[in-house]
Amino acid sequence: MFQQVEGECATIVRKGRYKQVPVYTRDGYIFAKEGGCFIRLYADGSTSDPNYRLDNLPWEGPLARNKFGKLVDPRVVKDSLSLPDENKTLLLFGPSE
């Protein structure tokens, strides 16, 4: 079951349009909710929907990835790997302009 992370939102982009959406977790994996669907988020900014990319994710608490690059909460997913510094900067603070 998906559980909303209170106070968290992600910015996703589709065809040059930016949208803030609520963030959910499922078994420690991190998703964005768009309409009635959930989109899996990856550490490189890609998503499970090829039409969307993750612009930023101002996440409170630890953030990691699994061996396939899926974003996870390392407090729940025990075999998680740390994010490379460039991914942390890009995802957590957004691109510099």
Coordinates of C-alpha atoms in Angstrom, one line a residue:
M1 CA 0.0 0.0 0.0
F2 CA 1.2 3.5 -0.8
Q3 CA 1.6 5.9 2.1
Q4 CA 1.8 9.7 1.6
V5 CA 4.8 11.4 3.1
E6 CA 3.3 14.3 4.9
G7 CA 4.8 17.6 4.0
E8 CA 6.9 16.3 1.1
C9 CA 6.5 17.1 -2.6
A10 CA 8.5 16.5 -5.7
T11 CA 8.8 18.6 -8.8
I12 CA 8.4 16.6 -12.0
V13 CA 8.7 17.8 -15.6
R14 CA 6.8 16.7 -18.7
K15 CA 7.2 18.4 -22.1
G16 CA 8.8 21.4 -20.4
R17 CA 6.0 21.9 -17.9
Y18 CA 6.8 21.7 -14.2
K19 CA 4.4 20.3 -11.6
Q20 CA 4.6 19.9 -7.9
V21 CA 3.2 16.5 -6.8
P22 CA 2.8 14.7 -3.5
V23 CA 5.4 12.1 -2.5
Y24 CA 4.5 8.6 -1.4
T25 CA 6.4 5.5 -0.2
R26 CA 5.8 1.8 -0.6
D27 CA 8.0 -0.6 1.2
G28 CA 10.6 2.1 1.5
Y29 CA 10.6 3.0 -2.2
I30 CA 9.8 6.5 -3.2
F31 CA 7.1 7.5 -5.7
A32 CA 5.5 10.7 -7.0
K33 CA 1.7 10.8 -7.4
E34 CA 0.5 12.2 -10.7
G35 CA -3.3 12.1 -11.2
G36 CA -4.5 8.7 -10.1
C37 CA -1.1 7.0 -10.8
F38 CA 2.2 6.5 -8.9
I39 CA 5.5 7.1 -10.7
R40 CA 8.6 5.5 -9.4
L41 CA 11.6 7.8 -8.9
Y42 CA 15.2 7.0 -9.7
A43 CA 18.4 8.5 -8.4
D44 CA 19.5 9.8 -11.8
G45 CA 16.3 11.9 -12.1
S46 CA 14.5 9.5 -14.4
T47 CA 11.2 7.9 -13.6
S48 CA 9.2 4.8 -14.4
D49 CA 7.2 6.9 -16.9
P50 CA 9.4 7.9 -19.8
N51 CA 7.4 11.1 -20.3
Y52 CA 8.4 12.5 -16.9
R53 CA 11.7 13.3 -15.2
L54 CA 12.3 14.3 -11.6
D55 CA 13.5 17.9 -11.3
N56 CA 13.9 18.0 -7.5
L57 CA 12.9 16.3 -4.3
P58 CA 13.4 18.4 -1.1
W59 CA 13.4 15.3 1.1
E60 CA 13.7 15.5 4.9
G61 CA 15.8 12.6 6.2
P62 CA 18.1 10.1 4.6
L63 CA 17.8 9.3 0.9
A64 CA 19.6 6.4 -0.9
R65 CA 19.2 4.1 -4.0
N66 CA 19.1 0.4 -4.5
K67 CA 21.3 -1.5 -6.9
F68 CA 19.0 -0.7 -9.7
G69 CA 19.0 3.1 -9.0
K70 CA 15.5 3.3 -7.5
L71 CA 15.2 6.0 -4.8
V72 CA 14.7 4.5 -1.3
D73 CA 14.5 5.4 2.3
P74 CA 17.6 3.6 3.8
R75 CA 15.8 3.3 7.2
V76 CA 13.5 0.8 5.5
V77 CA 15.4 -0.7 2.6
K78 CA 18.5 -2.2 4.3
D79 CA 20.6 -3.1 1.2
S80 CA 20.5 0.5 0.0
L81 CA 23.5 2.4 -1.4
S82 CA 24.4 6.0 -0.8
L83 CA 23.7 8.6 -3.5
P84 CA 26.7 10.1 -5.3
D85 CA 27.2 13.7 -4.2
E86 CA 26.2 15.1 -7.6
N87 CA 22.8 13.3 -7.4
K88 CA 22.2 14.6 -3.9
T89 CA 22.8 18.2 -5.1
L90 CA 20.7 17.8 -8.2
L91 CA 17.7 16.0 -6.6
L92 CA 17.6 17.7 -3.2
F93 CA 18.4 21.3 -4.2
G94 CA 17.4 21.3 -7.9
P95 CA 19.5 22.4 -10.8
S96 CA 21.6 25.6 -10.5
E97 CA 20.7 28.3 -13.0

